[in-house]
mmCIF file of C-alpha atoms in Angstrom:
data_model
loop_
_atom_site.group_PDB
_atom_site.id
_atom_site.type_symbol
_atom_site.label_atom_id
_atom_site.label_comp_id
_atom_site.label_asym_id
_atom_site.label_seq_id
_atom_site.Cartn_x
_atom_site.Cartn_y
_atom_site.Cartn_z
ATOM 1 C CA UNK D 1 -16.410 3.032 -12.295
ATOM 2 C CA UNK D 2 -17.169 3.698 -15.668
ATOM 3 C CA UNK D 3 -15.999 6.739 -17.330
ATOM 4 C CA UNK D 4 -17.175 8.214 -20.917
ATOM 5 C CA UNK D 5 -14.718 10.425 -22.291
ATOM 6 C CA UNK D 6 -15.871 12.578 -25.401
ATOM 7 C CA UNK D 7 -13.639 14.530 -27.756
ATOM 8 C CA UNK D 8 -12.957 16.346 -31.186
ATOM 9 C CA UNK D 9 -15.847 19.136 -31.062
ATOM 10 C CA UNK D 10 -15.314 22.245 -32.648
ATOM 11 C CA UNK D 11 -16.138 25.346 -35.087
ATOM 12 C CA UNK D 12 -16.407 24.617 -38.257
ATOM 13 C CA UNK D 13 -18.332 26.094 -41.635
ATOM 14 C CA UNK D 14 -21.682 25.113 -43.507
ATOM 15 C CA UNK D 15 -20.095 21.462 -45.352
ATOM 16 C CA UNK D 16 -17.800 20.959 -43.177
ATOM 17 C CA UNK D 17 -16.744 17.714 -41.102
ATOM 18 C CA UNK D 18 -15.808 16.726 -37.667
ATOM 19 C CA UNK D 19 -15.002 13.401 -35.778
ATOM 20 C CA UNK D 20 -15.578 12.660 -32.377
ATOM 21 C CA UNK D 21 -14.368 9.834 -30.361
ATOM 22 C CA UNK D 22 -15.857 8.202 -27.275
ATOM 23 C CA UNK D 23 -13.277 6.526 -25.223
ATOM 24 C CA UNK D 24 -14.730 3.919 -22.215
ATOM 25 C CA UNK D 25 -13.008 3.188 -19.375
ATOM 26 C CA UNK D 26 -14.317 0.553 -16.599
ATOM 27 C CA UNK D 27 -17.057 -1.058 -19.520
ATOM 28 C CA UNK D 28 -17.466 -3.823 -20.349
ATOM 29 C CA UNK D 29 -17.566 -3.237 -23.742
ATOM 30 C CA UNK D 30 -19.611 -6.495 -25.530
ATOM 31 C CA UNK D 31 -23.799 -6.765 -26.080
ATOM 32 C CA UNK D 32 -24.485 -3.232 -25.219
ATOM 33 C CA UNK D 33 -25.607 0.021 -27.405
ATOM 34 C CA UNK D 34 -23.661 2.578 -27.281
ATOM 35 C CA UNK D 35 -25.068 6.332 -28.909
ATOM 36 C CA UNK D 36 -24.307 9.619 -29.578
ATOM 37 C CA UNK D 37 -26.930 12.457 -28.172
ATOM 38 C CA UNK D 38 -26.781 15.924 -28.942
ATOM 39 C CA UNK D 39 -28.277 19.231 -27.056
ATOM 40 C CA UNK D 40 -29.106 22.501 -28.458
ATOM 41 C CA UNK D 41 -29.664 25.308 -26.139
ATOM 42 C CA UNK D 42 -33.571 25.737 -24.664
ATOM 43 C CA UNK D 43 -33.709 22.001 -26.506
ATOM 44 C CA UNK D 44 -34.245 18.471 -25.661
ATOM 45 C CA UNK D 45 -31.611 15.999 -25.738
ATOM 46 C CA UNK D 46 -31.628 14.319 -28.968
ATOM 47 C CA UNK D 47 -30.846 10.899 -29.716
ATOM 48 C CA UNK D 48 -28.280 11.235 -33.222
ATOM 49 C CA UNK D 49 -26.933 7.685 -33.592
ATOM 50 C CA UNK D 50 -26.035 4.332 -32.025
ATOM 51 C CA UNK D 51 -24.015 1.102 -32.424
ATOM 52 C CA UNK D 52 -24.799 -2.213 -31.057
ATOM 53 C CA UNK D 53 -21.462 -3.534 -30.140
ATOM 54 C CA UNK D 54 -21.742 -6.821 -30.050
ATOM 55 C CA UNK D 55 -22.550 -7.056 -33.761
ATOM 56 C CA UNK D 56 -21.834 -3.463 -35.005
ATOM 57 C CA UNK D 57 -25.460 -2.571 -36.615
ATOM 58 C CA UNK D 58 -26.231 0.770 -36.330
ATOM 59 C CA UNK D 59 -29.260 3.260 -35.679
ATOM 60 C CA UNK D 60 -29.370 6.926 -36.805
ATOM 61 C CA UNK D 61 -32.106 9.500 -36.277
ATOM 62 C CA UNK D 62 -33.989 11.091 -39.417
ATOM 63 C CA UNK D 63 -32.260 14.107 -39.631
ATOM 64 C CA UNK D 64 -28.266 13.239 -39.813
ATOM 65 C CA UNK D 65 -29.231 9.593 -41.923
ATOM 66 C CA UNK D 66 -26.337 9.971 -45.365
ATOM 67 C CA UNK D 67 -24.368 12.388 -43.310
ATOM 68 C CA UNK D 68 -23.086 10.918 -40.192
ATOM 69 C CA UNK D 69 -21.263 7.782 -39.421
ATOM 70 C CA UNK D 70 -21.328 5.674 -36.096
ATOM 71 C CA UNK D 71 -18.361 3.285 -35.731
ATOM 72 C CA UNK D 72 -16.521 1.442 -33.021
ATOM 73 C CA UNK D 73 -12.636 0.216 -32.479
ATOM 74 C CA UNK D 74 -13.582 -2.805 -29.393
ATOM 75 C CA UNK D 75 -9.375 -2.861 -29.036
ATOM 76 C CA UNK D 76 -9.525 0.813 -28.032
ATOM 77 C CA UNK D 77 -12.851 1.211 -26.419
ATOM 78 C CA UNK D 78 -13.932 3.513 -28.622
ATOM 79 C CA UNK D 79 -16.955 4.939 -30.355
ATOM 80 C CA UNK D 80 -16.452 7.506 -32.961
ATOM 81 C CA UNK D 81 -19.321 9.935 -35.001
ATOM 82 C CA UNK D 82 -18.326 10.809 -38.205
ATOM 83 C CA UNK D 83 -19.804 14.213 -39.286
ATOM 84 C CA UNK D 84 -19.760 15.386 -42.628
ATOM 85 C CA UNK D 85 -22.050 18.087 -44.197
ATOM 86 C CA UNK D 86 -22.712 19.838 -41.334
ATOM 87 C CA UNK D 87 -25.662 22.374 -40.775
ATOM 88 C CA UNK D 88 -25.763 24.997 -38.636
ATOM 89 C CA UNK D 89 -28.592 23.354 -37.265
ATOM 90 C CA UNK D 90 -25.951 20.718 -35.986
ATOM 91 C CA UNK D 91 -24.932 22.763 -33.305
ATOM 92 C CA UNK D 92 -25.583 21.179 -29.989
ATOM 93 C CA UNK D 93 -23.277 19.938 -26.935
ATOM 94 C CA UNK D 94 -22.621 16.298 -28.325
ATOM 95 C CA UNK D 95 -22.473 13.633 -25.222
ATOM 96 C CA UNK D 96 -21.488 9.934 -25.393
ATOM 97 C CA UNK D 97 -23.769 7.574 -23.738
ATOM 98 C CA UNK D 98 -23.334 3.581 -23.035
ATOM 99 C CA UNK D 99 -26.489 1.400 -21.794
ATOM 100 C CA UNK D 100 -25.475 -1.079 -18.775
ATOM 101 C CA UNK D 101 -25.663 -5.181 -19.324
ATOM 102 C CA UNK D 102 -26.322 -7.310 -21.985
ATOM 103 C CA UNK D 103 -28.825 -6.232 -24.266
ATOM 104 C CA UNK D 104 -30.349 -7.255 -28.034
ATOM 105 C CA UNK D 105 -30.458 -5.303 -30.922
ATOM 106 C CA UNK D 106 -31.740 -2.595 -32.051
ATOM 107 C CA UNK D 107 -30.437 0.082 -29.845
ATOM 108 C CA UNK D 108 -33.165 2.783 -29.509
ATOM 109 C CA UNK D 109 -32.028 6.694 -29.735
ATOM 110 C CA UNK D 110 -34.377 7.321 -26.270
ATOM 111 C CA UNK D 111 -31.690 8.787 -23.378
ATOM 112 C CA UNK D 112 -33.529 6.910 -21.171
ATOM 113 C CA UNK D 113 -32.232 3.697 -22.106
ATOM 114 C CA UNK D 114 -28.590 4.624 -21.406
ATOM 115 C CA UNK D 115 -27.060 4.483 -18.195
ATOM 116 C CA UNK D 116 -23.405 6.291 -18.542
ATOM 117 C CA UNK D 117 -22.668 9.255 -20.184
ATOM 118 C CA UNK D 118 -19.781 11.572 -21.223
ATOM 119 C CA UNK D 119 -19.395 15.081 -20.282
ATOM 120 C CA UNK D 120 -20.154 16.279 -23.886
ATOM 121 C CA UNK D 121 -18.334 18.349 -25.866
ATOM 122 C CA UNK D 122 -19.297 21.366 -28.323
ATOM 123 C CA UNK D 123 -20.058 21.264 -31.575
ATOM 124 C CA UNK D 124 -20.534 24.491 -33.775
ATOM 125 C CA UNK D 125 -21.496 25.015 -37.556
ATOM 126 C CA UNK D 126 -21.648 28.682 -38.736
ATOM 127 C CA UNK D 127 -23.492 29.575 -42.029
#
């Protein structure tokens, strides 16, 4: 069973930076995308980034491009999101997602497309 477990959401001001980490358990963790999506309340979920990790390229969507950082640790079955210069317009529930088989490059930001997903966890940026 897989299991996507999201943490390191928080408060935090205008400029600010977070990190949070994605761990997978029951994945098999090689030729798949694996993103980050974000929900705001009375909002769509958002596609924010995504890592192909079988060769580590990377997607990100418009608005976070310069500011936040997709990376993966394949020893610890982890995905991370870098956040730096947060906007209160960053506020969302953030939630973890990992498609199922092998796939090819690119990974598309569309939540259709992913299969598992993490329980999210809250992310707050006050002006």
């Amino acid at each position: 069973q897989v299991q996507l477990v999201e943490s390191g959401g928080g408060s935090v001001q205008a400029g600010g930076s977070l990190r949070l980490s994605c761990v997978a358990s029951g994945y098999t963790y090689s030729s798949n995308c694996m993103g980050w999506f974000r929900q705001a309340p009375g909002k769509e979920r958002e596609g924010v980034a995504a890592i192909y990790t079988g060769g580590s390229s990377t997607y990100y969507a418009d608005s976070v491009k310069g500011r936040f950082t997709i990376s993966q640790d394949n020893a610890k079955n982890t995905v991370y999101l870098q956040m730096n210069s947060l906007k209160p317009e960053d506020t969302a529930m953030y939630y973890c997602a990992a498609t199922a088989g092998s796939l090819k490059p690119p990974c598309a930001l569309v939540t259709s497309d992913y299969n598992y997903w993490g329980q999210g966890t809250q992310v707050t940026v006050s002006s």
